[in-house]
JSON list of C-alpha atoms and ligand atoms in Angstrom, two decimals:
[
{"chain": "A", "resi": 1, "resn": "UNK", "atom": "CA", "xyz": [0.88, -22.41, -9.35]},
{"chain": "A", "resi": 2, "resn": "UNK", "atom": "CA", "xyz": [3.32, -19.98, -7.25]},
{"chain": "A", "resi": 3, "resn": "UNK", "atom": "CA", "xyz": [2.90, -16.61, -7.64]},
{"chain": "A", "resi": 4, "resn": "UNK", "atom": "CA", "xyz": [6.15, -13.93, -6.65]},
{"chain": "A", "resi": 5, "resn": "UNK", "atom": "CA", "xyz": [4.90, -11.08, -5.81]},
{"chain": "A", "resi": 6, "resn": "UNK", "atom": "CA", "xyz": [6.58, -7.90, -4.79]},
{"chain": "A", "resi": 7, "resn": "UNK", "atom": "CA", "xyz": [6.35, -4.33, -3.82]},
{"chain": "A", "resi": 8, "resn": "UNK", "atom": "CA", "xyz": [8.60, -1.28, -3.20]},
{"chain": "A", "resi": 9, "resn": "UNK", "atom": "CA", "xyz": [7.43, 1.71, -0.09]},
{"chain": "A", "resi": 10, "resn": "UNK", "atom": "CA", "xyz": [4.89, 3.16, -3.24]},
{"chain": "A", "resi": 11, "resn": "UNK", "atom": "CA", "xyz": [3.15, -0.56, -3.31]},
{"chain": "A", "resi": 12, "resn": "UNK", "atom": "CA", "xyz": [3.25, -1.57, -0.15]},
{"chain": "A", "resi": 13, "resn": "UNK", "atom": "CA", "xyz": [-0.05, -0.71, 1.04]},
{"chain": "A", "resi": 14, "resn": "UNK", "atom": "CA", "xyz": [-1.66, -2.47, -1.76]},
{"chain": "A", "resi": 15, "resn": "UNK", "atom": "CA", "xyz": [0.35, -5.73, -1.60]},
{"chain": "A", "resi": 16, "resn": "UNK", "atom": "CA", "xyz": [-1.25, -7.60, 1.75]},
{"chain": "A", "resi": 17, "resn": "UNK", "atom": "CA", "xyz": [-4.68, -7.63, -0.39]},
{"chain": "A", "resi": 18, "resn": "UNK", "atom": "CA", "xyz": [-3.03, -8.83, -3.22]},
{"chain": "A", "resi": 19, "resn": "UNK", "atom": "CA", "xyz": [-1.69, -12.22, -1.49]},
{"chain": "A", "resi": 20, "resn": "UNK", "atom": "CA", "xyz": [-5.02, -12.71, -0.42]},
{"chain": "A", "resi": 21, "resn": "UNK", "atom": "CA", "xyz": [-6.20, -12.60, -3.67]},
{"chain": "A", "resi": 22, "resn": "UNK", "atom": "CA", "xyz": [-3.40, -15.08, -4.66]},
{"chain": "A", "resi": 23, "resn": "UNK", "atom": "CA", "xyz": [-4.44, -17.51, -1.97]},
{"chain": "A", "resi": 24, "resn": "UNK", "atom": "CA", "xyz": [-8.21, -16.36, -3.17]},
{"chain": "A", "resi": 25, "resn": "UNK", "atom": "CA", "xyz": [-7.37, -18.18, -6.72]},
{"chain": "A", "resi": 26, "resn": "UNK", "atom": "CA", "xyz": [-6.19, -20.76, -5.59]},
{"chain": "A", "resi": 27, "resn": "UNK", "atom": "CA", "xyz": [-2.38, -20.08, -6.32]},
{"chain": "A", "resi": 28, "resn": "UNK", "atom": "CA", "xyz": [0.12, -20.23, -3.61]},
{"chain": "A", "resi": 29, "resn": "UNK", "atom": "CA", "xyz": [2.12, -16.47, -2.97]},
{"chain": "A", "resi": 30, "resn": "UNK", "atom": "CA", "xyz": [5.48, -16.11, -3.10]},
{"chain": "A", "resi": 31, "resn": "UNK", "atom": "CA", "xyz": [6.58, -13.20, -0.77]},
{"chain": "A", "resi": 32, "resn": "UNK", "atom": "CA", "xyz": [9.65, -11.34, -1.84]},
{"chain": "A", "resi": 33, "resn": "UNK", "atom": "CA", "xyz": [8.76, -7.99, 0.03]},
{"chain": "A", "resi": 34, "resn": "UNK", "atom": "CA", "xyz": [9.22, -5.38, 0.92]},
{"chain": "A", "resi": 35, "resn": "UNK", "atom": "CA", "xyz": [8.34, -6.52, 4.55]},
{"chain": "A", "resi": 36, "resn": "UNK", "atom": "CA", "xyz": [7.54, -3.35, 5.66]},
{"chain": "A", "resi": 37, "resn": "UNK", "atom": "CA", "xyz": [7.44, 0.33, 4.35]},
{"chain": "A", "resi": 38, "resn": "UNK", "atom": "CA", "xyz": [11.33, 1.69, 3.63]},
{"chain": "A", "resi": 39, "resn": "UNK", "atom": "CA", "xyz": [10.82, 4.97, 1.53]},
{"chain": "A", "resi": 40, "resn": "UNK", "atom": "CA", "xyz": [14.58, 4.37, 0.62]},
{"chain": "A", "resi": 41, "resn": "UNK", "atom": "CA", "xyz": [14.25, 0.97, -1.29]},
{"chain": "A", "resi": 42, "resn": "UNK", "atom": "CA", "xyz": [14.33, 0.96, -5.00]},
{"chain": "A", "resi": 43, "resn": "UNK", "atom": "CA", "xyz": [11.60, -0.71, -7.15]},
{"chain": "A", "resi": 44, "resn": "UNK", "atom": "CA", "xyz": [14.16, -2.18, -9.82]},
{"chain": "A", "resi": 45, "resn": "UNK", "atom": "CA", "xyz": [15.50, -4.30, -6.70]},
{"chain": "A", "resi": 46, "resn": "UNK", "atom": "CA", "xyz": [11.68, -5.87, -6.24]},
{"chain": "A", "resi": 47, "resn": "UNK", "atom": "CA", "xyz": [11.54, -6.31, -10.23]},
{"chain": "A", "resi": 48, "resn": "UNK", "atom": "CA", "xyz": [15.17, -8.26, -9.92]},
{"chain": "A", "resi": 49, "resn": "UNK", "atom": "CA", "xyz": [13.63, -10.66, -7.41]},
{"chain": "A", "resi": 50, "resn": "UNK", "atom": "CA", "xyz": [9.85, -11.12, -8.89]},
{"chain": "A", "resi": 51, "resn": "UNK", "atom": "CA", "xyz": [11.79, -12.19, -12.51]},
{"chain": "A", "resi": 52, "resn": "UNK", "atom": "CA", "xyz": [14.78, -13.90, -10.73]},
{"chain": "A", "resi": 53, "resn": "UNK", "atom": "CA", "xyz": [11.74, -16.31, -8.93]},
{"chain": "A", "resi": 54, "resn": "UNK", "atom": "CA", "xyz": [10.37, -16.84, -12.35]},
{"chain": "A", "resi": 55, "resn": "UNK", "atom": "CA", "xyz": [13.95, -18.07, -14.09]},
{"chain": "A", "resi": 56, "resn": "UNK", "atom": "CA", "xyz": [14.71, -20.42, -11.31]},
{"chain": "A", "resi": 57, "resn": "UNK", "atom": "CA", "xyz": [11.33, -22.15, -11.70]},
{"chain": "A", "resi": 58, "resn": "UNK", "atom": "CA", "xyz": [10.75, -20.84, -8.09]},
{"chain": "A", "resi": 59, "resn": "UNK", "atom": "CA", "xyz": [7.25, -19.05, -9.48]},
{"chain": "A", "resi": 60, "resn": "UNK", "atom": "CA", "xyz": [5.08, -19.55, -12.57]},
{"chain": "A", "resi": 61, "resn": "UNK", "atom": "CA", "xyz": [4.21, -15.69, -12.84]},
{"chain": "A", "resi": 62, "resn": "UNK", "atom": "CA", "xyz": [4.31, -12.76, -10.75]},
{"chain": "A", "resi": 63, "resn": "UNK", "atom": "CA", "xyz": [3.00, -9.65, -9.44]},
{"chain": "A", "resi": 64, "resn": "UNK", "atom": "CA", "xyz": [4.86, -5.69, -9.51]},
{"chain": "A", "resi": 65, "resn": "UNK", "atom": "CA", "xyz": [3.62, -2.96, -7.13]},
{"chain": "A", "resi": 66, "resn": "UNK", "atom": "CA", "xyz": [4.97, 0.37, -7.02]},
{"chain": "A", "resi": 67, "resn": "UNK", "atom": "CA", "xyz": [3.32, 4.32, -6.82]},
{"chain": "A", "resi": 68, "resn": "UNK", "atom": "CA", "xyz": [2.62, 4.21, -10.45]},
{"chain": "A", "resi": 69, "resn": "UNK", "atom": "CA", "xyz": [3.60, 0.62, -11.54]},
{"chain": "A", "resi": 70, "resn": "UNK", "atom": "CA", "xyz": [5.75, 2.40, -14.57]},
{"chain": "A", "resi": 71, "resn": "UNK", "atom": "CA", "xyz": [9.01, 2.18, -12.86]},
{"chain": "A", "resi": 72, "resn": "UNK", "atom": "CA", "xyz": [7.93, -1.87, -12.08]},
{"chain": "A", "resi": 73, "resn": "UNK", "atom": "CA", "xyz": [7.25, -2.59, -15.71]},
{"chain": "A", "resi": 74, "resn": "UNK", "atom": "CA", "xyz": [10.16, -0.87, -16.87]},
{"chain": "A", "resi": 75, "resn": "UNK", "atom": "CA", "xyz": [12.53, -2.61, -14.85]},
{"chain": "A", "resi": 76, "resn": "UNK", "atom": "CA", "xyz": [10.86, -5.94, -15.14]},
{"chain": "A", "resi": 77, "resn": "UNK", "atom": "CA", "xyz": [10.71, -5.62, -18.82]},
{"chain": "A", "resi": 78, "resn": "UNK", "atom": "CA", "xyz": [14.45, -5.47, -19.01]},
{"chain": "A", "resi": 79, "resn": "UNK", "atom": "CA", "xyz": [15.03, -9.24, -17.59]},
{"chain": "A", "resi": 80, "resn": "UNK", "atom": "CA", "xyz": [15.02, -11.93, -19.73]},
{"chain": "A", "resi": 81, "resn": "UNK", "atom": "CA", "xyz": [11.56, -14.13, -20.38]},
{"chain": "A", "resi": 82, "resn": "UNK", "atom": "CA", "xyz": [9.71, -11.29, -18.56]},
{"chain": "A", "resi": 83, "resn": "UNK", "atom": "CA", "xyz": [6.56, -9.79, -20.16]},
{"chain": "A", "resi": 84, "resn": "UNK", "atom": "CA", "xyz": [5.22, -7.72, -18.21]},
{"chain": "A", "resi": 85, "resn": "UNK", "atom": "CA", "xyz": [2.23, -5.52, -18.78]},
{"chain": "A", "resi": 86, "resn": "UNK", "atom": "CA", "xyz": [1.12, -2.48, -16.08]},
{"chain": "A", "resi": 87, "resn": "UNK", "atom": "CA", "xyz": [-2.92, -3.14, -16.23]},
{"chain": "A", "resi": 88, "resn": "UNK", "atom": "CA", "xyz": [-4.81, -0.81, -14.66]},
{"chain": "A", "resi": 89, "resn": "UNK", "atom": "CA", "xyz": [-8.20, -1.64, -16.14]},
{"chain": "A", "resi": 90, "resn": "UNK", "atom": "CA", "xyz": [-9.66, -5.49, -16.47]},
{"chain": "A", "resi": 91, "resn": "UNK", "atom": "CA", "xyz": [-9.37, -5.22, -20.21]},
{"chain": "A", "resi": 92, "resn": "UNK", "atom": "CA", "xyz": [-6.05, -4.95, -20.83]},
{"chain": "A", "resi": 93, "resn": "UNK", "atom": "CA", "xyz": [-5.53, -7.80, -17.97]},
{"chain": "A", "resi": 94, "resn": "UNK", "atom": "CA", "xyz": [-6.94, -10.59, -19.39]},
{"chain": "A", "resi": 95, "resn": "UNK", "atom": "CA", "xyz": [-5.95, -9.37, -22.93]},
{"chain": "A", "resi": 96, "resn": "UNK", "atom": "CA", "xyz": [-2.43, -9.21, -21.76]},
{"chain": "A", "resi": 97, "resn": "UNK", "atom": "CA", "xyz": [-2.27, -12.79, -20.38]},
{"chain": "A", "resi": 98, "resn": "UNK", "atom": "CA", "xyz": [-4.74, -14.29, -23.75]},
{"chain": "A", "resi": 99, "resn": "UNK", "atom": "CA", "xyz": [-2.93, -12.42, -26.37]},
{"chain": "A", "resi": 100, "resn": "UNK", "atom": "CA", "xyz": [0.70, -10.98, -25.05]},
{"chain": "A", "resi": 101, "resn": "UNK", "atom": "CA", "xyz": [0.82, -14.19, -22.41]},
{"chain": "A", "resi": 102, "resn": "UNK", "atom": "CA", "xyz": [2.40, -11.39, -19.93]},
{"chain": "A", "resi": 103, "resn": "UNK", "atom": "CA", "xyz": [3.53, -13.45, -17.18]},
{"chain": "A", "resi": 104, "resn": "UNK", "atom": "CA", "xyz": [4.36, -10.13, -14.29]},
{"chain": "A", "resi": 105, "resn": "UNK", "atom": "CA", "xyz": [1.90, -7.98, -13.68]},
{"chain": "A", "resi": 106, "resn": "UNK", "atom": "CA", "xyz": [2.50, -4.13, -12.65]},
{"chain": "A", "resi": 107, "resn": "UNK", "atom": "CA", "xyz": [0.18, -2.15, -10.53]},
{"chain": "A", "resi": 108, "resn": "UNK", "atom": "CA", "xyz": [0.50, 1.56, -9.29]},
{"chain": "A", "resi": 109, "resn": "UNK", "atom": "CA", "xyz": [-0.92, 1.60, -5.47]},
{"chain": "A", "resi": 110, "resn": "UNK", "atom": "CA", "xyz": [-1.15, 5.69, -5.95]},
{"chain": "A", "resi": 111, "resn": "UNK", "atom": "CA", "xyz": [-3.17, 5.41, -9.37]},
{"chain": "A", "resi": 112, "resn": "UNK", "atom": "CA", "xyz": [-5.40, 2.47, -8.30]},
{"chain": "A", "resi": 113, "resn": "UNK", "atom": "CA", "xyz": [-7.53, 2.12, -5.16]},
{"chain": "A", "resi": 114, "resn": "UNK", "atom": "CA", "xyz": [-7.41, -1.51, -3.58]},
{"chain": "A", "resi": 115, "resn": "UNK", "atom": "CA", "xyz": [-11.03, -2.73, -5.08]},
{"chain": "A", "resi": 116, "resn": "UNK", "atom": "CA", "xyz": [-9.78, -1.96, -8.29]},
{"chain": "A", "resi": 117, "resn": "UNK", "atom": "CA", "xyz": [-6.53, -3.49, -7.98]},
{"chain": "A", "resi": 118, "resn": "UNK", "atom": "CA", "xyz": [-7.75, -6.91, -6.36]},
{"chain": "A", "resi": 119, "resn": "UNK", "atom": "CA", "xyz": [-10.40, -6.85, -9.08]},
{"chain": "A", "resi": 120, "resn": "UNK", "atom": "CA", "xyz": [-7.99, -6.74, -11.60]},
{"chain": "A", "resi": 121, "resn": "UNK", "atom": "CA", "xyz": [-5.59, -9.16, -10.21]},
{"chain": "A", "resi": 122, "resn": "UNK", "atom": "CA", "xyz": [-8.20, -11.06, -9.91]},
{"chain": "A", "resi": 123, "resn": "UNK", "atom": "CA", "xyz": [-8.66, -11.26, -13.39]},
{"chain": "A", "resi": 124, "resn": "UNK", "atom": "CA", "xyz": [-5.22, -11.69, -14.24]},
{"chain": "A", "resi": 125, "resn": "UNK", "atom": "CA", "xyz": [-4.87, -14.53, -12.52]},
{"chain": "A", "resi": 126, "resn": "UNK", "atom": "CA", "xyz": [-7.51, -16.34, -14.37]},
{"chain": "A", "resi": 127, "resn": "UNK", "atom": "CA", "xyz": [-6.56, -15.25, -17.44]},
{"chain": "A", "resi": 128, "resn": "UNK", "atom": "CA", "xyz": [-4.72, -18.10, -19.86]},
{"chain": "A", "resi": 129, "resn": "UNK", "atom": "CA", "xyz": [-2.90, -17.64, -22.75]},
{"chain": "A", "resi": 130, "resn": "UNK", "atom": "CA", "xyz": [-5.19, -18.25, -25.73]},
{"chain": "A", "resi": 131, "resn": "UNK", "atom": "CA", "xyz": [-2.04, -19.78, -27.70]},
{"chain": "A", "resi": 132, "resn": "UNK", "atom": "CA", "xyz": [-3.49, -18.63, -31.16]},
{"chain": "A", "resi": 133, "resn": "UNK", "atom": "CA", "xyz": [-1.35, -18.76, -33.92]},
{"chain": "A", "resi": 134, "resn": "UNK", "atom": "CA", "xyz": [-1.08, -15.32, -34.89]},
{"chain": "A", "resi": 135, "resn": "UNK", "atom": "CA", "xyz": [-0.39, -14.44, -30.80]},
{"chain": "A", "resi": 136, "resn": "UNK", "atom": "CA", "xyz": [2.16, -17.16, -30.73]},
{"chain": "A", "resi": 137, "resn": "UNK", "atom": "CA", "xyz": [4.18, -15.55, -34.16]},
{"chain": "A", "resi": 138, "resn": "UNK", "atom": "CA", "xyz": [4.13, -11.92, -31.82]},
{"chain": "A", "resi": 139, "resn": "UNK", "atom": "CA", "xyz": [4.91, -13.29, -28.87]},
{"chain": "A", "resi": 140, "resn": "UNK", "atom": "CA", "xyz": [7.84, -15.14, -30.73]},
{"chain": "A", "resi": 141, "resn": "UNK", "atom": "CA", "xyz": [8.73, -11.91, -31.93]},
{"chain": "A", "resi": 142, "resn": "UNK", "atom": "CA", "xyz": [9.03, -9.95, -29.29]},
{"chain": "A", "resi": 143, "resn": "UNK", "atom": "CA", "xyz": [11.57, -13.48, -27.82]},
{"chain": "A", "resi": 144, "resn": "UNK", "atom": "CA", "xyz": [13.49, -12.63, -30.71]},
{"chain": "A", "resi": 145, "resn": "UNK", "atom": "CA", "xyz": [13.66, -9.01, -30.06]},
{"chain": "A", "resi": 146, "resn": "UNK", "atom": "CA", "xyz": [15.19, -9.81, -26.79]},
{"chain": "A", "resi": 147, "resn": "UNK", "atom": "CA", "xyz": [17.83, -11.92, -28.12]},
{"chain": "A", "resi": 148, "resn": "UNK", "atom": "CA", "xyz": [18.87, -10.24, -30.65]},
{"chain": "A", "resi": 149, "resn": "UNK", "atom": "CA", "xyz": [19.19, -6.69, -28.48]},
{"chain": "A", "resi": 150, "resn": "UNK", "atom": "CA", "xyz": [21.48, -9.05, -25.68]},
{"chain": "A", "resi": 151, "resn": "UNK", "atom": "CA", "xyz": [24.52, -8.50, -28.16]},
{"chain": "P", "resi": 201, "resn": "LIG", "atom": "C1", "xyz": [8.67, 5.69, -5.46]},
{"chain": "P", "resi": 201, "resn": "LIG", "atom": "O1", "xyz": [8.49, 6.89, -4.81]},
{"chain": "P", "resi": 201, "resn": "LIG", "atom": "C2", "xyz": [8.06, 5.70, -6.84]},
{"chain": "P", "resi": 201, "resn": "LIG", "atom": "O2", "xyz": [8.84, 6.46, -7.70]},
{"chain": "P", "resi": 201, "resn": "LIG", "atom": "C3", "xyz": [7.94, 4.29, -7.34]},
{"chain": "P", "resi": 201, "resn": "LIG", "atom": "O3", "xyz": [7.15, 3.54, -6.45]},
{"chain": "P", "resi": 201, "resn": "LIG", "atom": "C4", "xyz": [7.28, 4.08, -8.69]},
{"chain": "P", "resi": 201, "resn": "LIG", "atom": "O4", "xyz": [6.09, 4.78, -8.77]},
{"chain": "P", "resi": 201, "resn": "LIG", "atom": "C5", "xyz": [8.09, 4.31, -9.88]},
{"chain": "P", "resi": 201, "resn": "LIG", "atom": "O5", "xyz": [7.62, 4.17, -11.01]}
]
């Protein structure tokens, strides 16, 4: 599995850890930057690249880091086949990928600390969809909700 992963200047310091983490589960990173800190780069230019690896078949999933990881999920949200959930708490990472099969995950570098945020990612990563019927009818719902919002 190839994860993207991607940061803007308010990530950045968390993102290093993160690839290690990747390469921890056994997944292979995909490095789309930033390469180092710019305070002028925009997040919705990371969130552009992290889904844009995912359409191509380039990556399987992907990872968001910004200050707060809103901006991240908002922007990644808005690409088609792109769920992505901002987890800041192991709960709501592994119920994201079993029920909501989110397949970005945000993270705010100024809102987590980096034993937090490799602990969740870490948990995210192993985290499967559980395909359940009743997931799979939301899931197709919210697929529908993007199409039908395109027109
Ligand atoms: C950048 O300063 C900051 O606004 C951005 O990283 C993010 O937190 C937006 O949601």
């Amino acid at each position: 599995m190839v994860v993207a992963i991607a940061c803007d200047h308010g990530g950045f310091p968390l993102k290093a850890l993160l690839i290690e983490e990747i390469r921890r589960s056994g997944a292979e990173p995909l490095d789309l930057g930033a390469f180092r800190e710019e305070p002028l780069d925009d997040y919705p230019d990371y969130a552009i690249a992290v889904g844009q690896a995912i359409h191509s078949g380039r990556a399987g999933e992907g990872i968001l880091i910004c200050g707060s990881g809103v901006g991240a999920s908002v922007a990644a949200n808005k690409l088609p086949g792109i769920r992505a959930g901002l987890c800041h708490d192991t709960f709501s990472a592994h119920q994201g990928r079993e029920d909501d099969d989110c397949n970005v995950l945000c993270l705010g570098a100024r809102v987590v600390g980096p034993s937090l945020a490799v602990e969740i990612t870490r948990v995210w990563l192993a985290a499967k969809f559980s395909g359940a019927e009743r997931h799979r009818r939301r899931v197709d719902k919210v697929r529908a909700l993007e199409k039908q919002w395109k027109s």
